[in-house]
Backbone as CSV, one residue per row, in Angstrom:
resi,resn,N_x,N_y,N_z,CA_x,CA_y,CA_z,C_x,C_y,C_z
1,UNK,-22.282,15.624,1.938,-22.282,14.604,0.897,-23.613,13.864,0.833
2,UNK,-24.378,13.503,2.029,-26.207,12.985,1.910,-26.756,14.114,1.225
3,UNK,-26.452,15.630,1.206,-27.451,16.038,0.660,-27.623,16.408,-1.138
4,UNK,-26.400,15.418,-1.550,-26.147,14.818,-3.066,-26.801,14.269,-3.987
5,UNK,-27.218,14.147,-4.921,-28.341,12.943,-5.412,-27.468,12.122,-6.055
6,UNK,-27.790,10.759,-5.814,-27.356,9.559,-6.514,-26.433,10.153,-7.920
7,UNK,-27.180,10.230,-8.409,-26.523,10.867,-9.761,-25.631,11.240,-9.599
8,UNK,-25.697,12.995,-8.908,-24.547,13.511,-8.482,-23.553,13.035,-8.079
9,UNK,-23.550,12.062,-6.936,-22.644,11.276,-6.579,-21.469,10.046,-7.542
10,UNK,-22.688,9.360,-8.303,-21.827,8.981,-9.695,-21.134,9.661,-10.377
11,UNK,-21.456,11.024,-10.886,-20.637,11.567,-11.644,-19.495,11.937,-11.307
12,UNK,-19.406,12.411,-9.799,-18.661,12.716,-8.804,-17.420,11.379,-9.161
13,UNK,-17.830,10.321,-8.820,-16.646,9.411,-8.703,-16.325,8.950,-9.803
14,UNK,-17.035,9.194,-11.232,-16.961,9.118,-12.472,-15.517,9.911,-12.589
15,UNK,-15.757,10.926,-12.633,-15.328,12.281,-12.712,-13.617,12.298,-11.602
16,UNK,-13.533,11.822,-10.693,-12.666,11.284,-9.664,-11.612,10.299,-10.554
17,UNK,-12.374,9.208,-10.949,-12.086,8.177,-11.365,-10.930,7.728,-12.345
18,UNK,-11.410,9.373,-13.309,-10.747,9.429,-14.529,-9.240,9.962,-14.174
19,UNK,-9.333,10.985,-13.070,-8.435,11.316,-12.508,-6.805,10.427,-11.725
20,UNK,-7.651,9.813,-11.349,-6.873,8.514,-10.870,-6.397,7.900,-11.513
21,UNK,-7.399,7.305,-13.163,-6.773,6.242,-13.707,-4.987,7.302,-14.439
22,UNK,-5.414,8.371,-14.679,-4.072,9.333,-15.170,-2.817,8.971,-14.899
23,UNK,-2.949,8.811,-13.355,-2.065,9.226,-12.110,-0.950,8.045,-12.464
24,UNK,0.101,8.517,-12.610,1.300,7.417,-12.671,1.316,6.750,-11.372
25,UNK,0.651,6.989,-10.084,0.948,6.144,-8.891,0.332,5.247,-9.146
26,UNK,-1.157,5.460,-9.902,-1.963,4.076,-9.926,-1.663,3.320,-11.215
27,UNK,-0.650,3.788,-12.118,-0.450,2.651,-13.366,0.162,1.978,-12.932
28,UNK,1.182,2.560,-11.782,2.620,1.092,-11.399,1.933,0.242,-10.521
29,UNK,0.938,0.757,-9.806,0.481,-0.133,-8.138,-0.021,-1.480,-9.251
30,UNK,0.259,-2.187,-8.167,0.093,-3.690,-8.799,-1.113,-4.385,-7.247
31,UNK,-0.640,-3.912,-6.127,-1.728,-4.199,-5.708,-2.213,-2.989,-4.743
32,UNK,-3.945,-2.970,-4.742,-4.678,-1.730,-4.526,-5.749,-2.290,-3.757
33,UNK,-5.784,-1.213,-2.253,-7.187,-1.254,-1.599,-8.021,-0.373,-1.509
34,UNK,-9.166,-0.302,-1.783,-10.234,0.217,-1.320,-11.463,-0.340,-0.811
35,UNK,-12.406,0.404,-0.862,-13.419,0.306,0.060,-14.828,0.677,-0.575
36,UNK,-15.882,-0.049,0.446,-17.403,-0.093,-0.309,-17.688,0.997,0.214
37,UNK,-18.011,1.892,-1.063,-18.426,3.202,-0.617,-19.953,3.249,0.360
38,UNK,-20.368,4.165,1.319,-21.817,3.920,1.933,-21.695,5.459,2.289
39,UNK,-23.255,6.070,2.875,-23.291,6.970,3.370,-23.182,8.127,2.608
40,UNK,-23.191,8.169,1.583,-22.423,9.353,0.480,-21.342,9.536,0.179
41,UNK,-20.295,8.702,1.169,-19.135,8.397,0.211,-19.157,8.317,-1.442
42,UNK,-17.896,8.967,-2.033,-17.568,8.145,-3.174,-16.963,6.882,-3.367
43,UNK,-17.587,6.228,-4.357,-17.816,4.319,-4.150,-16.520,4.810,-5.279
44,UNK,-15.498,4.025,-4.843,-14.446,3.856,-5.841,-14.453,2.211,-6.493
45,UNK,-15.527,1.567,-5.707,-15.981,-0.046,-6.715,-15.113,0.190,-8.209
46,UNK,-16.072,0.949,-8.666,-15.936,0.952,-10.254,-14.616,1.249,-10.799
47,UNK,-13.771,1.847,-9.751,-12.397,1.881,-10.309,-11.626,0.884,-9.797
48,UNK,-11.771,-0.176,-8.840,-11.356,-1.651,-8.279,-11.723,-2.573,-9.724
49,UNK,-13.316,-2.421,-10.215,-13.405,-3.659,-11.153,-12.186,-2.660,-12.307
50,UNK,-12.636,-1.848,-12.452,-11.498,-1.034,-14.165,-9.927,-1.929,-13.184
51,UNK,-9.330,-1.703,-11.808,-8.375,-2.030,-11.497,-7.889,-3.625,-12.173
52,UNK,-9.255,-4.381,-11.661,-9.119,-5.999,-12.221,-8.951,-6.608,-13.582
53,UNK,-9.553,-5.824,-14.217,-9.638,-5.625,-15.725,-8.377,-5.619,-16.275
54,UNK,-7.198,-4.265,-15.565,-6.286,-4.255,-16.122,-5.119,-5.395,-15.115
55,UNK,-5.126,-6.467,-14.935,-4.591,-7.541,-13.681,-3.923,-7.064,-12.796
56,UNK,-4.632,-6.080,-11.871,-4.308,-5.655,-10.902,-5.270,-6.458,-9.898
57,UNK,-3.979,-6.197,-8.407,-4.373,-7.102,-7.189,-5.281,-6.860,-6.608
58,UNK,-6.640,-6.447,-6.331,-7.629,-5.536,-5.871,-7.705,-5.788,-3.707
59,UNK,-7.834,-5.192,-3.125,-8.146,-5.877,-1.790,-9.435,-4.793,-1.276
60,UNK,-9.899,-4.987,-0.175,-11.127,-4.605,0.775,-10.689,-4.692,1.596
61,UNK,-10.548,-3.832,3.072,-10.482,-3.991,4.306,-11.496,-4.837,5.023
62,UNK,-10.801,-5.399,5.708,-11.838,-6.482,6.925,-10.797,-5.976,8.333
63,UNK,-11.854,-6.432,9.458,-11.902,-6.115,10.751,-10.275,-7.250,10.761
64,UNK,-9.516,-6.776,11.412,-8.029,-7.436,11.844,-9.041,-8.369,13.155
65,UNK,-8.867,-10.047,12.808,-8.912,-11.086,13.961,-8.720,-11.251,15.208
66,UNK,-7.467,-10.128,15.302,-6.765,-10.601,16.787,-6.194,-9.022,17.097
67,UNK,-5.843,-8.168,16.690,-5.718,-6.787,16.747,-6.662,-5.830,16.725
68,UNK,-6.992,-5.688,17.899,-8.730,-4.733,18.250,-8.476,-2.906,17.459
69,UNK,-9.008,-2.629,16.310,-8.967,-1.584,15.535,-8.152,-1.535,14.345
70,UNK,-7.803,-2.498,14.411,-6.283,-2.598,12.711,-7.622,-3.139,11.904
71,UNK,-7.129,-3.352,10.616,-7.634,-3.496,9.449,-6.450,-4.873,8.601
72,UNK,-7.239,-5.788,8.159,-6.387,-6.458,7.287,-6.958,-6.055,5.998
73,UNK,-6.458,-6.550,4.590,-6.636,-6.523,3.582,-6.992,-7.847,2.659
74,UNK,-8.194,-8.391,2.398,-8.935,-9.579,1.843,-8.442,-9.028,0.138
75,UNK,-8.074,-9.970,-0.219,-7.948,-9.806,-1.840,-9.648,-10.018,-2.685
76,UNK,-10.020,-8.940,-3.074,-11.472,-9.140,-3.685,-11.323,-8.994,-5.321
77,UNK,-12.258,-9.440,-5.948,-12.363,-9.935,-7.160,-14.146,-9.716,-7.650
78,UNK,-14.393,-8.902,-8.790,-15.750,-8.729,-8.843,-16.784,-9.729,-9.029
79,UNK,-18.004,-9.722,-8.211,-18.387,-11.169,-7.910,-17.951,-11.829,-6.782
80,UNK,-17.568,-11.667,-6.241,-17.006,-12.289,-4.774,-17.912,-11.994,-3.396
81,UNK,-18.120,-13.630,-2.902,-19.385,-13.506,-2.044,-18.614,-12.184,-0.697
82,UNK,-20.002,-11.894,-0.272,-19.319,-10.831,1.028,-20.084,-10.759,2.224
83,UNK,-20.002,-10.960,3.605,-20.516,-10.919,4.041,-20.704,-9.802,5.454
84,UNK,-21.380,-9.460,6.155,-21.342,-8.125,6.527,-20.311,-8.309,8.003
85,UNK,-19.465,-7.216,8.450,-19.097,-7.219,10.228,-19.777,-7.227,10.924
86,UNK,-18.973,-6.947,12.019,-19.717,-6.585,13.511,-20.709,-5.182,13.371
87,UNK,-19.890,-4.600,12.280,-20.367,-3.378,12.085,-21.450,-2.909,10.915
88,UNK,-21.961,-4.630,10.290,-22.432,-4.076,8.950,-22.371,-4.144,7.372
89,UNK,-20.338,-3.628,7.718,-20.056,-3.254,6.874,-19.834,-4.853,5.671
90,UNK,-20.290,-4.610,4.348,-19.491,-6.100,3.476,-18.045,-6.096,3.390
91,UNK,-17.635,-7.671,4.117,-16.404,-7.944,3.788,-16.341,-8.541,3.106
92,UNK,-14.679,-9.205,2.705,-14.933,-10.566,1.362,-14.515,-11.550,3.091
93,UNK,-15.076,-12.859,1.945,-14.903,-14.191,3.232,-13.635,-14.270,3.031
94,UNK,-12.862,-14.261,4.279,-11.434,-14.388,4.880,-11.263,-15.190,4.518
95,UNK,-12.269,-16.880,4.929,-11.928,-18.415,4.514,-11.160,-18.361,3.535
96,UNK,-11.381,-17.724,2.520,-10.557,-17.944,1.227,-9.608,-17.964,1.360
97,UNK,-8.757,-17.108,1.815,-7.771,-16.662,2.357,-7.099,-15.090,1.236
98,UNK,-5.975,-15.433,1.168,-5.720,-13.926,-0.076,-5.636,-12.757,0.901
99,UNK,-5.423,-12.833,2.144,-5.262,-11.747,3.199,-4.016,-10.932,2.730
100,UNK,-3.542,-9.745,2.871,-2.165,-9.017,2.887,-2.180,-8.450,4.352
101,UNK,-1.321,-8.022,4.874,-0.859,-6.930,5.526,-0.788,-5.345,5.114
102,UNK,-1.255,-4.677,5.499,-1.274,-2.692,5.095,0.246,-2.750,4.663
103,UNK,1.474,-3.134,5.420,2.549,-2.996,4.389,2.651,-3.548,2.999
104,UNK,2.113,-3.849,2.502,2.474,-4.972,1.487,1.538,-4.484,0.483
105,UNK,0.529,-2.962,0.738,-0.155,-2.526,-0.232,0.927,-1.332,-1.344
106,UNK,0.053,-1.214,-2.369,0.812,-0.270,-3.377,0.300,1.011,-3.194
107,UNK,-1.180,0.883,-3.456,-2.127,1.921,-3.040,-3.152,1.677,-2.449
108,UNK,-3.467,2.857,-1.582,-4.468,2.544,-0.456,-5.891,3.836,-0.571
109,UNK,-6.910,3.298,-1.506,-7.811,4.500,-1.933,-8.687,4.649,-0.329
110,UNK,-8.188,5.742,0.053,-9.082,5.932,1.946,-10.384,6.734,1.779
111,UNK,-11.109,6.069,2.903,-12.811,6.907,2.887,-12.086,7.982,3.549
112,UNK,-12.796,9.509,3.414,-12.381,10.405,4.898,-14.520,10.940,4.894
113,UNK,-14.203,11.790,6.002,-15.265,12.793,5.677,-15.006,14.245,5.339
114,UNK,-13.678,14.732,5.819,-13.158,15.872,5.190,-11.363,15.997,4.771
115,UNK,-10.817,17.254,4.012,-9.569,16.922,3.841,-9.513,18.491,3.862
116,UNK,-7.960,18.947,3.833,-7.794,20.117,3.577,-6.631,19.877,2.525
117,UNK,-6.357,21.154,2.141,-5.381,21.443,0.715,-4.146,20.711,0.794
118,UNK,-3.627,20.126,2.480,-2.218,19.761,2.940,-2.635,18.662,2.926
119,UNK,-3.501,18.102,2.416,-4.057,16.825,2.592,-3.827,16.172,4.032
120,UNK,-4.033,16.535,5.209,-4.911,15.884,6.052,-6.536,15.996,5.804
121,UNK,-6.496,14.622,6.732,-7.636,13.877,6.411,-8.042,14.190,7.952
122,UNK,-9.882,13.937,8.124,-10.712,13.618,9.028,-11.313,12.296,8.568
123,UNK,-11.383,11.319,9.557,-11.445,10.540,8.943,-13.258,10.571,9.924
124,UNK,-13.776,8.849,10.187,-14.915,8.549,10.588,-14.796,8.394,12.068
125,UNK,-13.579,8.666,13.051,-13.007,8.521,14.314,-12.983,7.340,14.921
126,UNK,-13.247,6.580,13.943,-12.654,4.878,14.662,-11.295,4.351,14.778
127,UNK,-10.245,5.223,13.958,-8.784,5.480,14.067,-8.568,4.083,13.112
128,UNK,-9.360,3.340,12.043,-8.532,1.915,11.929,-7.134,2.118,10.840
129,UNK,-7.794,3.403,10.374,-6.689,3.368,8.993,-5.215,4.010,9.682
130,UNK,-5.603,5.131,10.788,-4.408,5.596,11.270,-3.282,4.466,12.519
131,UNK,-3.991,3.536,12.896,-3.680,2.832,13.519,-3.151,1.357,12.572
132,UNK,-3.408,1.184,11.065,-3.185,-0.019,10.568,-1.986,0.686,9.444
133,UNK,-1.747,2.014,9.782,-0.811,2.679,8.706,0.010,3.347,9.720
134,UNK,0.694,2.807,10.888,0.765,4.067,11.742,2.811,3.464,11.505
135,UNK,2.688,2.662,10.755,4.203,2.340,10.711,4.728,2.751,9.372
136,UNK,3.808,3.645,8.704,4.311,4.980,8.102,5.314,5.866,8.343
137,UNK,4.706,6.032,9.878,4.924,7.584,10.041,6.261,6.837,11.384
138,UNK,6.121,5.761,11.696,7.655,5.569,12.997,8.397,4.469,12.341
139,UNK,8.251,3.921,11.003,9.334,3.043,10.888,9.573,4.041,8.846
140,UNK,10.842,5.352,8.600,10.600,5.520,7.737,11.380,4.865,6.881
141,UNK,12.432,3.959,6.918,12.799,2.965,6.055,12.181,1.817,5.326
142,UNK,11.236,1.587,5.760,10.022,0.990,5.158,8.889,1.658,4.156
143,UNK,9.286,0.892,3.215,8.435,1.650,1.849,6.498,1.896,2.259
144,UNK,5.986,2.862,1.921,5.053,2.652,2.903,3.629,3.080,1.628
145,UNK,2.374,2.609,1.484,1.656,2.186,0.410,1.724,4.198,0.233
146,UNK,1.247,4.487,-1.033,0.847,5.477,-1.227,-0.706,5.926,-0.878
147,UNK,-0.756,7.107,0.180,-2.013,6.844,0.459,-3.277,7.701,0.272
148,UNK,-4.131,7.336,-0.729,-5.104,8.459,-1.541,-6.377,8.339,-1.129
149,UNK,-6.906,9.648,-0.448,-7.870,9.886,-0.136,-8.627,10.103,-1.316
150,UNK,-9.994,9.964,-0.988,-11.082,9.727,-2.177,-12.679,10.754,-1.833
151,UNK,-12.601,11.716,-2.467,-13.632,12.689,-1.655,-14.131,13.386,-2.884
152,UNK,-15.490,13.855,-2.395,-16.074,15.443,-3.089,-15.595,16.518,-3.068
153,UNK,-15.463,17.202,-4.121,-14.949,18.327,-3.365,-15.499,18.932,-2.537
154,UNK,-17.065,18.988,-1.794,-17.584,19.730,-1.246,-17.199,19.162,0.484
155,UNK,-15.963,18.316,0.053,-15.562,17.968,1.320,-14.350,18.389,2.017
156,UNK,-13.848,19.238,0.979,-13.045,20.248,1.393,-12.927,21.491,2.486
157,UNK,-11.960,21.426,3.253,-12.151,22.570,4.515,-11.123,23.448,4.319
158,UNK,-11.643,24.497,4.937,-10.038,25.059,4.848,-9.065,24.752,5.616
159,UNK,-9.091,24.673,6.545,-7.978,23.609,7.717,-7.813,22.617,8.275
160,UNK,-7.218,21.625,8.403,-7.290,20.416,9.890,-6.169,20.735,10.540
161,UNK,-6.531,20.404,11.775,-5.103,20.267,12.933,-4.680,18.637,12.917
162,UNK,-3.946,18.191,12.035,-2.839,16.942,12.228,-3.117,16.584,13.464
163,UNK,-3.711,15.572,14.151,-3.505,14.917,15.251,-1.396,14.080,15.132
164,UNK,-1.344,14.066,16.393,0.255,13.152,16.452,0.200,11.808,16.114
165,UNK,-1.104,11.274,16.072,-1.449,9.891,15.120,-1.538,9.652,14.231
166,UNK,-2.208,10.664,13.552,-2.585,10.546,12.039,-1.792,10.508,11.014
167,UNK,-2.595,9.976,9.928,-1.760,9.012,9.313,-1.929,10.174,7.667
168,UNK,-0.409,10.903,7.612,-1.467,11.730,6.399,-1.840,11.459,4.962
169,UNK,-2.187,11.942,4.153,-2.494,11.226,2.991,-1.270,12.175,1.868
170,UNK,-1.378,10.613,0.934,-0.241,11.850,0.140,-0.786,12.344,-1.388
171,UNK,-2.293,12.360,-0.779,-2.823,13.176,-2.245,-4.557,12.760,-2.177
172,UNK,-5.391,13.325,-2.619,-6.621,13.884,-2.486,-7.418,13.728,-3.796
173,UNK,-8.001,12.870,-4.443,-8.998,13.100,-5.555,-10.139,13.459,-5.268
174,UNK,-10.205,14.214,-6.464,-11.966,14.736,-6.118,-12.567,14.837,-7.748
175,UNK,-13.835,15.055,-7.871,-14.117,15.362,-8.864,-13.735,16.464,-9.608
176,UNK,-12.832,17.376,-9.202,-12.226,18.508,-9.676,-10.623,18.418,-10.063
177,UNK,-10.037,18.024,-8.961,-8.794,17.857,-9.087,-7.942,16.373,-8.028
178,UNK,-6.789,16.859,-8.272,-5.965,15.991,-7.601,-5.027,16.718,-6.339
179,UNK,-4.933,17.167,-5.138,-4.843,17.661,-4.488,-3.629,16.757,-3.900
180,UNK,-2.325,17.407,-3.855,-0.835,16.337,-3.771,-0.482,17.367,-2.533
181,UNK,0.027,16.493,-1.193,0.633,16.684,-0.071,1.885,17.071,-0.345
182,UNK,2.156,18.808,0.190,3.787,18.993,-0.155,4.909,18.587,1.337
183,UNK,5.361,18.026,0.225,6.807,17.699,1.440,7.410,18.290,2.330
């Protein structure tokens, strides 16, 4: 995905984008997280502000306070000051408050670095998303966010081996298609 050009990469999530807005999961979600694209990621920004536009709840992951590797969810709004982690990365200021919990999302647009056709994901191996979604997969009476990976297609593999943690995704955009986890 670095060896992409800018461009490429826009069109890429252009092209992604349109895909998504289609998707009956994302007309009902009322509230939606994603993330600042970096690294050659696809930046799904532009489909958070289209999200706000239409009064949807938008959020950003921030570093969890008191839970070493979880993720909370900051409610962001375009224009909203941000300031960087431990790691860098821009968060929105917590002060505000507008925090959720990972249960309490509708949809959850995830960075990976690769996926396969069954939609597992590889993610960046810091485990936060499989560890802040992991009551997915052991509590299943609990409605649990829908969870869409966001990729190139050139990030496609032909296989992953499912770790017993992981958290899987239940569908795959790319600039080509929409890639849905079978049951």
């Amino acid at each position: 995905r670095l060896a992409l050009t800018a461009r490429a990469r826009e069109q890429a999530a252009a092209s992604a984008i349109e895909i998504i807005l289609r998707n009956p999961r994302f007309q009902r979600a009322r509230r939606i997280a994603g993330y600042i694209g970096s690294n050659g990621e696809l930046d799904p920004m532009p489909l958070l502000e289209l999200a706000t536009q239409m009064n949807k709840h938008c959020y950003l992951p921030v570093l969890h306070p008191f839970r070493h590797g979880r993720l909370w969810f900051s409610r962001w709004t375009p224009g909203d000051r941000m300031a960087p982690n431990r790691f860098g990365i821009p968060e929105p200021d917590v002060r505000k408050g507008g925090l959720i919990a990972a249960r309490n999302l509708d949809l959850v647009i995830v960075p990976l670095l690769g996926f396969d056709k069954a939609c597992n994901r590889l993610g960046m191996g810091g485990g936060y998303y499989d560890r802040s979604f992991a009551f997915a997969r052991r509590l299943r009476h609990i409605s649990a966010p829908f969870m869409l990976g966001f990729a190139h297609e050139v990030q496609r593999v032909e296989h992953l081996e499912p770790r017993p943690w992981d958290v899987p995704l239940d569908a795959v955009a790319t600039q080509r298609q929409l890639y849905r986890r079978q049951r």
